[in-house]
PDB file of C-alpha atoms and ligand atoms in Angstrom:
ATOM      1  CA  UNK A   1      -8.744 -21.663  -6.348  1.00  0.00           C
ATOM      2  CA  UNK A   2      -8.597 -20.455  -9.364  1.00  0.00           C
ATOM      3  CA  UNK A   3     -11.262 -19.649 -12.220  1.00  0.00           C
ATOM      4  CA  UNK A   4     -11.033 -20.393 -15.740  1.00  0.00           C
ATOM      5  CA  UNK A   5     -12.198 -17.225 -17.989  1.00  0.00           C
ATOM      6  CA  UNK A   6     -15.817 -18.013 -18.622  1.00  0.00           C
ATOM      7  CA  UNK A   7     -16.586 -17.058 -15.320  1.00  0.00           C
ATOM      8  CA  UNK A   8     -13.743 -14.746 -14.130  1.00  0.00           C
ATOM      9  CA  UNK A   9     -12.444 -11.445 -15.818  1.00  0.00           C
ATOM     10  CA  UNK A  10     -10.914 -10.972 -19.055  1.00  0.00           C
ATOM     11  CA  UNK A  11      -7.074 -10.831 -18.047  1.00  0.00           C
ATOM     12  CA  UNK A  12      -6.679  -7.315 -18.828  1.00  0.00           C
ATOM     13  CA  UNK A  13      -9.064  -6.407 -16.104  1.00  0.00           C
ATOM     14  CA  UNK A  14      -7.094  -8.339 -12.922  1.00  0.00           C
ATOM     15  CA  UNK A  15      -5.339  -4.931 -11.628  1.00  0.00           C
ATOM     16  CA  UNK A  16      -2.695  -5.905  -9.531  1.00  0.00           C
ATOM     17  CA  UNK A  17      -3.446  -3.961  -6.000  1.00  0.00           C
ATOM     18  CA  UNK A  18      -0.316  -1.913  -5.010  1.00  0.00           C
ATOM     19  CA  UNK A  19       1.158  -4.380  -7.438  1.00  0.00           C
ATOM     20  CA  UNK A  20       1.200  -7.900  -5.870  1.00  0.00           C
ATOM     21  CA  UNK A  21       0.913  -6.860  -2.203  1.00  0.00           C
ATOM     22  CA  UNK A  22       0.042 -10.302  -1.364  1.00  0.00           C
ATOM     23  CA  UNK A  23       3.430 -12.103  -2.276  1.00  0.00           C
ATOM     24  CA  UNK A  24       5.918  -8.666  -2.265  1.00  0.00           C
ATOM     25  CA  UNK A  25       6.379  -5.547  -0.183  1.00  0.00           C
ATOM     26  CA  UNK A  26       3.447  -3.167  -1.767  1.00  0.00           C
ATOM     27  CA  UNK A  27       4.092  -0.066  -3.791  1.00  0.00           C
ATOM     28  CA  UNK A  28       7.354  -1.288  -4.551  1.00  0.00           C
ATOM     29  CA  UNK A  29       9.236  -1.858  -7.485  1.00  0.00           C
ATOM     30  CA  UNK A  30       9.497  -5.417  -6.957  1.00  0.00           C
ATOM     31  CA  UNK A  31       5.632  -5.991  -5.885  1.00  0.00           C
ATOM     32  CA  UNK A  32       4.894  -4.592  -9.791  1.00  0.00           C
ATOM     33  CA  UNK A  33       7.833  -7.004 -11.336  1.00  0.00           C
ATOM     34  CA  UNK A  34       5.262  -9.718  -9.350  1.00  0.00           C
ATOM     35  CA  UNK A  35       2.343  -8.470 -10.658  1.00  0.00           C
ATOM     36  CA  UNK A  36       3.743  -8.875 -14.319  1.00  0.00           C
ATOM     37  CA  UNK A  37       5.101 -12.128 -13.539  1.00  0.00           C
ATOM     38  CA  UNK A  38       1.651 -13.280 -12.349  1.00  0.00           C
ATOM     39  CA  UNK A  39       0.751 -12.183 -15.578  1.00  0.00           C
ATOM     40  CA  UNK A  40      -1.023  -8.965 -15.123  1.00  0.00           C
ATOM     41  CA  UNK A  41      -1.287  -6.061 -17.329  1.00  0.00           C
ATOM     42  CA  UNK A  42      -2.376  -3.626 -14.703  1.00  0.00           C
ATOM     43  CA  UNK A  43      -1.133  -2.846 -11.694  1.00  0.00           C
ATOM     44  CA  UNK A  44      -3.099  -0.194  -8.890  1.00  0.00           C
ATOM     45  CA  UNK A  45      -0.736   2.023  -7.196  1.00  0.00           C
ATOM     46  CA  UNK A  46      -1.266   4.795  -4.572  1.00  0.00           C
ATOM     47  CA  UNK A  47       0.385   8.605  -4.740  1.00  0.00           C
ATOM     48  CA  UNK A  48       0.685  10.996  -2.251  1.00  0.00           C
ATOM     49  CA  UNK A  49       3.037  13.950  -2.088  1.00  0.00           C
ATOM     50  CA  UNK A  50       6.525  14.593  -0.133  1.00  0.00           C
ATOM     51  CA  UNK A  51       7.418  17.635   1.563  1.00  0.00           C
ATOM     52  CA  UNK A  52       9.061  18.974  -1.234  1.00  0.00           C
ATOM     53  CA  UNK A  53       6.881  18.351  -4.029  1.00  0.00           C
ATOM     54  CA  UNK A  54       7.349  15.182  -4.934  1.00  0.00           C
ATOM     55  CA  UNK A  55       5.001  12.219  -5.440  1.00  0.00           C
ATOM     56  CA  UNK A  56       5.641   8.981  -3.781  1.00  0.00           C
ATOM     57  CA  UNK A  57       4.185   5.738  -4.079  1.00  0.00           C
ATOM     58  CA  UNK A  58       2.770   4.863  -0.741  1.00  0.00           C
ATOM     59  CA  UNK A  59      -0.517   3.985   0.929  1.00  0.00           C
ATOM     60  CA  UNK A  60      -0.139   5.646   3.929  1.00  0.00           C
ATOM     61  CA  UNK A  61       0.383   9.499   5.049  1.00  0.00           C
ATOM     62  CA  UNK A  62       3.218   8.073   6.951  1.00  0.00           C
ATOM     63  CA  UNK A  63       6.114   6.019   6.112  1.00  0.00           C
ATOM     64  CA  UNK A  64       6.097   4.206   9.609  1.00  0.00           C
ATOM     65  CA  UNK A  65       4.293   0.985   8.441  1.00  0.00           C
ATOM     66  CA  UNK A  66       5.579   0.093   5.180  1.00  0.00           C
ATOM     67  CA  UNK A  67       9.479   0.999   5.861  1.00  0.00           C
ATOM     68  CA  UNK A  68      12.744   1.189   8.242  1.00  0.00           C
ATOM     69  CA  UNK A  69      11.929   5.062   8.565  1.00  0.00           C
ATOM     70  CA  UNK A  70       9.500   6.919  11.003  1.00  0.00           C
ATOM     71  CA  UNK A  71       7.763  10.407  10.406  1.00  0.00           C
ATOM     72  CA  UNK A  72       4.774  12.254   7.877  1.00  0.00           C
ATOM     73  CA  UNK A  73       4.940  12.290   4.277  1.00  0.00           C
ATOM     74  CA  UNK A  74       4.613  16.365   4.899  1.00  0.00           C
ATOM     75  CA  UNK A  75       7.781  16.403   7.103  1.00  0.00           C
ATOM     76  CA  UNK A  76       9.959  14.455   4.679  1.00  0.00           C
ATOM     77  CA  UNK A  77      11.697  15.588   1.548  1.00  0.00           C
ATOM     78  CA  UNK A  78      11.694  12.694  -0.853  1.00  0.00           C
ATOM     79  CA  UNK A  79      15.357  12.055  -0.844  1.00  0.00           C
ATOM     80  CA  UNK A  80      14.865  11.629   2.476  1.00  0.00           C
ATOM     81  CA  UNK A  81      12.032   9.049   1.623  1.00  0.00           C
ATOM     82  CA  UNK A  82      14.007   7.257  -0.436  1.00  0.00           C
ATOM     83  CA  UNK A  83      16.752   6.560   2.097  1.00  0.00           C
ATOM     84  CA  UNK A  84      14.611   4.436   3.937  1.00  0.00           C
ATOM     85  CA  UNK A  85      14.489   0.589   3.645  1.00  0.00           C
ATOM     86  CA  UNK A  86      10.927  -0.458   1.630  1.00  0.00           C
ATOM     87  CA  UNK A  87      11.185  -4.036   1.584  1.00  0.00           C
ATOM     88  CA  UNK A  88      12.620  -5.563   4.992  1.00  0.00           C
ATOM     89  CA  UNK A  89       9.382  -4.869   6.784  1.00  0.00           C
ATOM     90  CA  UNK A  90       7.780  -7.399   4.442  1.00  0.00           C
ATOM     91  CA  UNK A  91      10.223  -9.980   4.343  1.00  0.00           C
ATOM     92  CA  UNK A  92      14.438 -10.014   4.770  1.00  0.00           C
ATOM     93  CA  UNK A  93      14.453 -11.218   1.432  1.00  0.00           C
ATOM     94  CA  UNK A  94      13.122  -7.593   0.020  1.00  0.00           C
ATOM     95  CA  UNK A  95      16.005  -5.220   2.237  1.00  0.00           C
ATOM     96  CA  UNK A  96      17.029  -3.021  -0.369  1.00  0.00           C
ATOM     97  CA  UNK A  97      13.716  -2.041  -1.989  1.00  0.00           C
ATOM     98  CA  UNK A  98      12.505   1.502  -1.741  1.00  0.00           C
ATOM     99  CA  UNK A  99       9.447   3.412  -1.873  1.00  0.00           C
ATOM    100  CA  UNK A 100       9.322   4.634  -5.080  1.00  0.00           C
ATOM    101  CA  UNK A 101       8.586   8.135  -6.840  1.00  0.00           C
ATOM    102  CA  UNK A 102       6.223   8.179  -9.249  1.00  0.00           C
ATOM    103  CA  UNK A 103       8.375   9.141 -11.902  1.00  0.00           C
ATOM    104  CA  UNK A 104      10.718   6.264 -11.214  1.00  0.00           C
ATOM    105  CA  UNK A 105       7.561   3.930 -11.087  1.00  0.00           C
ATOM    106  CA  UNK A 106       6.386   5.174 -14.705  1.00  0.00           C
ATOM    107  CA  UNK A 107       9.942   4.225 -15.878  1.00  0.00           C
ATOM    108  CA  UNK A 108       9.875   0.933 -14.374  1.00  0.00           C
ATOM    109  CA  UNK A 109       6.240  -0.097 -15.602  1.00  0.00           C
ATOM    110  CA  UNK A 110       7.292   0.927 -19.407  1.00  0.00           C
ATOM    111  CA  UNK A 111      10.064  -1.680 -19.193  1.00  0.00           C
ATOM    112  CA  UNK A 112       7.754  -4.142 -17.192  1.00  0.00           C
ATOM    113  CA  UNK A 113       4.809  -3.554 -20.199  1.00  0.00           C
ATOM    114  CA  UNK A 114       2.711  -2.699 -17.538  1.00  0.00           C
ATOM    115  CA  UNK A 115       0.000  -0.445 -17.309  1.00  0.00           C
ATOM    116  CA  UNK A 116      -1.796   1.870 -13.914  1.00  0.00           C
ATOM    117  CA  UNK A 117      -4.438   2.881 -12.370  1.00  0.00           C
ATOM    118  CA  UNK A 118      -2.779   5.712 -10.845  1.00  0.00           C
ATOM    119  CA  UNK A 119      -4.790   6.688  -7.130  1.00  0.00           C
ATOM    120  CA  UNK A 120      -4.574   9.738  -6.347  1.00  0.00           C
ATOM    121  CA  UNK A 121      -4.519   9.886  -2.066  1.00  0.00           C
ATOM    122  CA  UNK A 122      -5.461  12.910  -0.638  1.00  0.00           C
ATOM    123  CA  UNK A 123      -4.008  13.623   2.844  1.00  0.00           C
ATOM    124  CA  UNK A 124      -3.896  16.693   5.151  1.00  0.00           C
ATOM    125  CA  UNK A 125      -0.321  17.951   4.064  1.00  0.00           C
ATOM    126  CA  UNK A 126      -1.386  18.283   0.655  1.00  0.00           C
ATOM    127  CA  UNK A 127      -1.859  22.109   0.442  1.00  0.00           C
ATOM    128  CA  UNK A 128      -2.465  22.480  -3.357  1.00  0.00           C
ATOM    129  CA  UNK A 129      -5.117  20.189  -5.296  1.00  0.00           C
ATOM    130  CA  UNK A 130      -3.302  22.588  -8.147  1.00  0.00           C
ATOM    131  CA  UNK A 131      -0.023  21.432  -7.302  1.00  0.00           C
ATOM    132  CA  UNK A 132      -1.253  17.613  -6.661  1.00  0.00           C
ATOM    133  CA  UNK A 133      -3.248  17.355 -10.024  1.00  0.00           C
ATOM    134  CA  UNK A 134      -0.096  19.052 -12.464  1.00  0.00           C
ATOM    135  CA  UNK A 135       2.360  16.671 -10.619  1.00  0.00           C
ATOM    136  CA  UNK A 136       0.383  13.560 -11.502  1.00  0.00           C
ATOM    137  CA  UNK A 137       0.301  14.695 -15.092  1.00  0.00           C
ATOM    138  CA  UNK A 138       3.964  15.561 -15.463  1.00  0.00           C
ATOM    139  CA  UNK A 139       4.910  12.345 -14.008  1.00  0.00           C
ATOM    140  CA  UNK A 140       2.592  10.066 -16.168  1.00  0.00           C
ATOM    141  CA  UNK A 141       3.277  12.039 -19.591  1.00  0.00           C
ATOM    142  CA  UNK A 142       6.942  10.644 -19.255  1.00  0.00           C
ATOM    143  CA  UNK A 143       5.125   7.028 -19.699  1.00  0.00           C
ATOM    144  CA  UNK A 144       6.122   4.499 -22.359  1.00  0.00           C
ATOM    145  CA  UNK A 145       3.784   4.357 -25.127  1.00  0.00           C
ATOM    146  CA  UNK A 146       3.403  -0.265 -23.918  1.00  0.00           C
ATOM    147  CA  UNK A 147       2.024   2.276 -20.590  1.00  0.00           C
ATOM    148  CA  UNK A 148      -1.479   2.483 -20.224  1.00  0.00           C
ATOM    149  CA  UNK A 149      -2.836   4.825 -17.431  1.00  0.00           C
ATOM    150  CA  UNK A 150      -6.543   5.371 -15.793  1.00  0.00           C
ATOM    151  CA  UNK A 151      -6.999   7.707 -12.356  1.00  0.00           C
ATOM    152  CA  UNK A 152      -8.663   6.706  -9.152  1.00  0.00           C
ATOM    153  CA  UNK A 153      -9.620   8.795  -6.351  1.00  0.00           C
ATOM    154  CA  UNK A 154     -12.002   8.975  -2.894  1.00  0.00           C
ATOM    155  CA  UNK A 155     -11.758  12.341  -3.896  1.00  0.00           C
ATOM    156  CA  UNK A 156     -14.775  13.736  -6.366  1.00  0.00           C
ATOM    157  CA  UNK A 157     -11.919  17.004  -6.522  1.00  0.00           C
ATOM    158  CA  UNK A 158      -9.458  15.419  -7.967  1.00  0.00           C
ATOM    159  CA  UNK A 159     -10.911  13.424 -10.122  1.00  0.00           C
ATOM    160  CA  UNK A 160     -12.687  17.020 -11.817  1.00  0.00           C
ATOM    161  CA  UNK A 161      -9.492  18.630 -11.868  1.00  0.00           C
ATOM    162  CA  UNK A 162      -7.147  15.886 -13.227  1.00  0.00           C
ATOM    163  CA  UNK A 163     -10.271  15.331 -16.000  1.00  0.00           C
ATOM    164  CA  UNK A 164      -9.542  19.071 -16.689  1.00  0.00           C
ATOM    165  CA  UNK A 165      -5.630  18.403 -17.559  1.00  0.00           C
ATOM    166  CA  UNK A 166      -6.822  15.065 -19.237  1.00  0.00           C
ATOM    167  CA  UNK A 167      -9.737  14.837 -20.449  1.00  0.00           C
ATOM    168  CA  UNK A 168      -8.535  11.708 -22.265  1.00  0.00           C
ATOM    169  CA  UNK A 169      -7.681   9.092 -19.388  1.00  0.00           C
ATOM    170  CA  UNK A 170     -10.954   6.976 -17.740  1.00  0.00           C
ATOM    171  CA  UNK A 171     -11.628   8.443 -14.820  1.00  0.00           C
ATOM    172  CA  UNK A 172     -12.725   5.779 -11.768  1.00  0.00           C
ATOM    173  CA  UNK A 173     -14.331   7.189  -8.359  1.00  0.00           C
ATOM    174  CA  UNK A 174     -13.802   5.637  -5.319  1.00  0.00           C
ATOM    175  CA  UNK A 175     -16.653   4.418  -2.777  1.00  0.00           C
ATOM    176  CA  UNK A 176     -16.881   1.552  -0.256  1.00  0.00           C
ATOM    177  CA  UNK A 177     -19.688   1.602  -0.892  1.00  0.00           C
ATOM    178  CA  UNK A 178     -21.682   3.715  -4.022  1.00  0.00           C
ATOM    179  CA  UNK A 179     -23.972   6.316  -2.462  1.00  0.00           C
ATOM    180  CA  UNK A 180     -27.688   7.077  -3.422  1.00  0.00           C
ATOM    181  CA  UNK A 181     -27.271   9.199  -6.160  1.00  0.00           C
ATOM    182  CA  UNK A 182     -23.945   7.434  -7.512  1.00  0.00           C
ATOM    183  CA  UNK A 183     -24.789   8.185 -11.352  1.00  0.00           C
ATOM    184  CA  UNK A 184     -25.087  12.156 -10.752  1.00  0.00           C
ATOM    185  CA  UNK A 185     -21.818  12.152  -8.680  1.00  0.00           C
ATOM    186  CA  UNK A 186     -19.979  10.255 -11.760  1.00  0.00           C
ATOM    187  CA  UNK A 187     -21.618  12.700 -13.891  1.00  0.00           C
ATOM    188  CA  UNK A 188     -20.387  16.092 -12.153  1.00  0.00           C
ATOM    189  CA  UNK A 189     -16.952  14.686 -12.556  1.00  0.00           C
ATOM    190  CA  UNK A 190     -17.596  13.040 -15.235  1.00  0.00           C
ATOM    191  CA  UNK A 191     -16.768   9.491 -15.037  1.00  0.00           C
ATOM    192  CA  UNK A 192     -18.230   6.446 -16.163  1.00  0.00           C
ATOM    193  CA  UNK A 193     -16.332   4.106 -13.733  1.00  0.00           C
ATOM    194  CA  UNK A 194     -16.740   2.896 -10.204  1.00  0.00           C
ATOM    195  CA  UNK A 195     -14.392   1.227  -7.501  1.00  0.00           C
ATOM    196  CA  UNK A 196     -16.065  -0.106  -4.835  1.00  0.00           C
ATOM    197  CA  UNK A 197     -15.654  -2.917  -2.130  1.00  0.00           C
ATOM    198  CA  UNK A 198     -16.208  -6.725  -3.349  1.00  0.00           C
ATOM    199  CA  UNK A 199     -18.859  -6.672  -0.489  1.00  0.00           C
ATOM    200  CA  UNK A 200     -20.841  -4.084  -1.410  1.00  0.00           C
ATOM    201  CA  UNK A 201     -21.476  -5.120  -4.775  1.00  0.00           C
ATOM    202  CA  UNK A 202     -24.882  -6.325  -5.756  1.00  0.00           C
ATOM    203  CA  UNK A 203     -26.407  -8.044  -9.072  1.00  0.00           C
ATOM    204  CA  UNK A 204     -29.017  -5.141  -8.922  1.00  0.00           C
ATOM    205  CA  UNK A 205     -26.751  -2.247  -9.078  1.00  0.00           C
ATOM    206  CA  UNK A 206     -24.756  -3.888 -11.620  1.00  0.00           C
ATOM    207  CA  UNK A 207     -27.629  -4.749 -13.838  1.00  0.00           C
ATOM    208  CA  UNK A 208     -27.909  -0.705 -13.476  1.00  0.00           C
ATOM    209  CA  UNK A 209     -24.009   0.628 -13.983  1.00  0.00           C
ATOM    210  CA  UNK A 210     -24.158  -1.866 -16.725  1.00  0.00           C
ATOM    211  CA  UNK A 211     -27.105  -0.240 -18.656  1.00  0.00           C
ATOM    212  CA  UNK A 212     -26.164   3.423 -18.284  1.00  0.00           C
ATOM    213  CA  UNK A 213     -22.417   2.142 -19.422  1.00  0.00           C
ATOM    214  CA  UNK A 214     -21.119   2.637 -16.154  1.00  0.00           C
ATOM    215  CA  UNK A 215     -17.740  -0.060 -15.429  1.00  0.00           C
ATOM    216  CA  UNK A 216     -17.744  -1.383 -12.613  1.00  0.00           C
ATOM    217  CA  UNK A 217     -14.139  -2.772 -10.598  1.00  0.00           C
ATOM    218  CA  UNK A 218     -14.056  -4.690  -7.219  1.00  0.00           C
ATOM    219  CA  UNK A 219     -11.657  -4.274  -3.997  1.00  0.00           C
ATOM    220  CA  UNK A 220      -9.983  -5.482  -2.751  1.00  0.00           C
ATOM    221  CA  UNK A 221     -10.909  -9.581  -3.362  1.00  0.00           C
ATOM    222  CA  UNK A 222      -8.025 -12.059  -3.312  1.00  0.00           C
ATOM    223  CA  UNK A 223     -10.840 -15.124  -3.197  1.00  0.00           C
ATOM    224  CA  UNK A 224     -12.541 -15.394  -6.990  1.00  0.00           C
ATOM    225  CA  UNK A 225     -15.355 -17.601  -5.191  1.00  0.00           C
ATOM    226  CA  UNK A 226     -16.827 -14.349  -3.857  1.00  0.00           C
ATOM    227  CA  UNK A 227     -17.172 -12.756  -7.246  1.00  0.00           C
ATOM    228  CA  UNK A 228     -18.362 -15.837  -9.444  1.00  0.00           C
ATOM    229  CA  UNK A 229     -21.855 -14.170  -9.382  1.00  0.00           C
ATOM    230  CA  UNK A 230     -21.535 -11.277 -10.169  1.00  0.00           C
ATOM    231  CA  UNK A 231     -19.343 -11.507 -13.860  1.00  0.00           C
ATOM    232  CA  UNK A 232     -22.585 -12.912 -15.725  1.00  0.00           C
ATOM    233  CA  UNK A 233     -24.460  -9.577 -14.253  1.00  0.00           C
ATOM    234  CA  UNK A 234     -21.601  -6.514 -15.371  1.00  0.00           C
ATOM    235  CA  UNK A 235     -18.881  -6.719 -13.490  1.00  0.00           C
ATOM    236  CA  UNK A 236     -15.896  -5.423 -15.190  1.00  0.00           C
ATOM    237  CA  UNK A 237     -13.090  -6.431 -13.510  1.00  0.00           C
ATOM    238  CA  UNK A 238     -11.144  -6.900 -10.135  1.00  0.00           C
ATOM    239  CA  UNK A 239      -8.554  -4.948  -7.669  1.00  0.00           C
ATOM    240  CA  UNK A 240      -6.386  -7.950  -6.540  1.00  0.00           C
ATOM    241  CA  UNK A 241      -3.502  -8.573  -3.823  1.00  0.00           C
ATOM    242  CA  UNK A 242      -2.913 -11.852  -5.366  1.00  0.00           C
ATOM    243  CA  UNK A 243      -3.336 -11.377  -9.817  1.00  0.00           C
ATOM    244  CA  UNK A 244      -2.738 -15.215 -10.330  1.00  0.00           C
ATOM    245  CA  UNK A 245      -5.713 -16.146  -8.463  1.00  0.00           C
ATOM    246  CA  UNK A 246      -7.780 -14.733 -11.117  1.00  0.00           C
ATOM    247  CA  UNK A 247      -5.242 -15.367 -13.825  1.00  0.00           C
ATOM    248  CA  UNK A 248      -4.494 -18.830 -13.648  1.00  0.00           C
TER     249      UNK A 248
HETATM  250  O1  G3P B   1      -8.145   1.063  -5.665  1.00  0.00           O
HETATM  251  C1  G3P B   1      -8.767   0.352  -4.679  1.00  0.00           C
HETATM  252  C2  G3P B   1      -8.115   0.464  -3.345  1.00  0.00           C
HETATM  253  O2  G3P B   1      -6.740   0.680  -3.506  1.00  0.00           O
HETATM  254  C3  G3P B   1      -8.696   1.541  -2.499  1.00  0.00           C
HETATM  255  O3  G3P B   1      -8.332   1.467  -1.177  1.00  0.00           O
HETATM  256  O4  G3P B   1      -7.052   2.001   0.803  1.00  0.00           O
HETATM  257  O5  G3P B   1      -6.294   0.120  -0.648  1.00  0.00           O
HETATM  258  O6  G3P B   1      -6.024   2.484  -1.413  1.00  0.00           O
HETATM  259  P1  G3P B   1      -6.851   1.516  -0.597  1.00  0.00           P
HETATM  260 MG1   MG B   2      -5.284   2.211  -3.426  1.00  0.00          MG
END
């Protein structure tokens, strides 16, 4: 169903999760073309490093499940990345599609007018939080000024250190769900926003994000039924498979 704005999130606060994994192949150029065509202005995305250096957009530490390849981000250069078929695994009608760098991502959002929440995966090949960190900020600075960009992480280390090389961008940790002392972790990174999972979320915690200014997003809900509640209490917005659900 869908749910008219009084009760739903403003539309610049449906992000688009992996772009619009429900109805393309996700983290793929085409899956963000969906998402804008749904009518989002965000889209979430997920980054993780080659062999050689570079940063990929892809879920997984492997590129088994989401292409025609086999084999470990950290064993695979990202030519050789790029070789492989992103799309067919989804549906014949996406052969050709590739998982994308970040850098080529970045280009294709300006010229899409979309904006990202850039997550930052952390995965046992990643030597250098150094290395990860300056390679997220060289690829986003190359954005288009219609490019907005906010960073997400599971990791309360890469959050501090990309909030070191930009102290500028809103900064979102990741939980399932929050822990205990949720408002001193956000404020050793600092942050002021929270991801968490739809079914974690309660009208009493968001009664208290909302008055220490905390934002609260959801994920990953593709049903706006399960969230009608919890708008009128703080909720800022929603980490979607499927934007036009919430879009209309
Ligand atoms: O950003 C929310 C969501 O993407 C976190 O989980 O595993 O889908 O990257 P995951
Ligand atoms: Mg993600």
């Amino acid at each position: 169903m869908t749910v008219q704005s009084s009760i739903g999130p403003a539309r610049h606060e449906v992000q688009a999760h992996r772009g619009a994994s429900a109805i393309a192949p996700e983290n793929t150029i085409a899956a963000f073309r969906a998402a804008a065509e749904a009518g989002a202005k965000w889209v979430e995305l997920d980054v993780a490093l080659s062999a050689d250096g570079t940063l990929v957009v892809i879920h997984d530490d492997s590129v088994d499940r989401t292409s025609s390849g086999t084999g470990s981000l950290g064993d695979l250069t990202a030519a050789q990345i790029s070789g492989f078929d992103g799309g067919a695994w989804f549906d014949a009608r996406f052969t050709g599609e590739r998982i994308p760098t970040l850098a080529e991502t970045i280009a294709a959002l300006g010229e899409l007018g979309l904006s990202a929440n850039v997550e930052i995966k952390q995965h046992k090949h990643h030597k250098s939080l150094d290395q990860l960190v300056h390679t997220v900020q060289a690829d986003i600075g190359r954005r288009s000024a219609k490019t907005d960009i906010m960073i997400s992480s599971f990791d309360p280390e890469a959050l501090k250190a990309m909030h070191q090389l930009e102290p500028g961008l809103e900064m979102a940790m990741l939980w399932g769900r929050p822990p205990e002392d949720w408002a001193e972790q956000l404020a050793a990174i600092p942050a002021t926003t929270i991801h968490m999972h739809f079914k974690a979320l309660s009208i009493g915690m968001l009664e208290e994000t909302t008055r220490r200014g905390i934002k609260v997003r959801a994920w990953t809900c593709n049903d706006p039924v399960q969230l009608v509640s919890f708008w009128g209490a703080g909720l800022t917005g929603v980490i979607t498979d499927d934007p036009k659900v919430f879009l209309g």
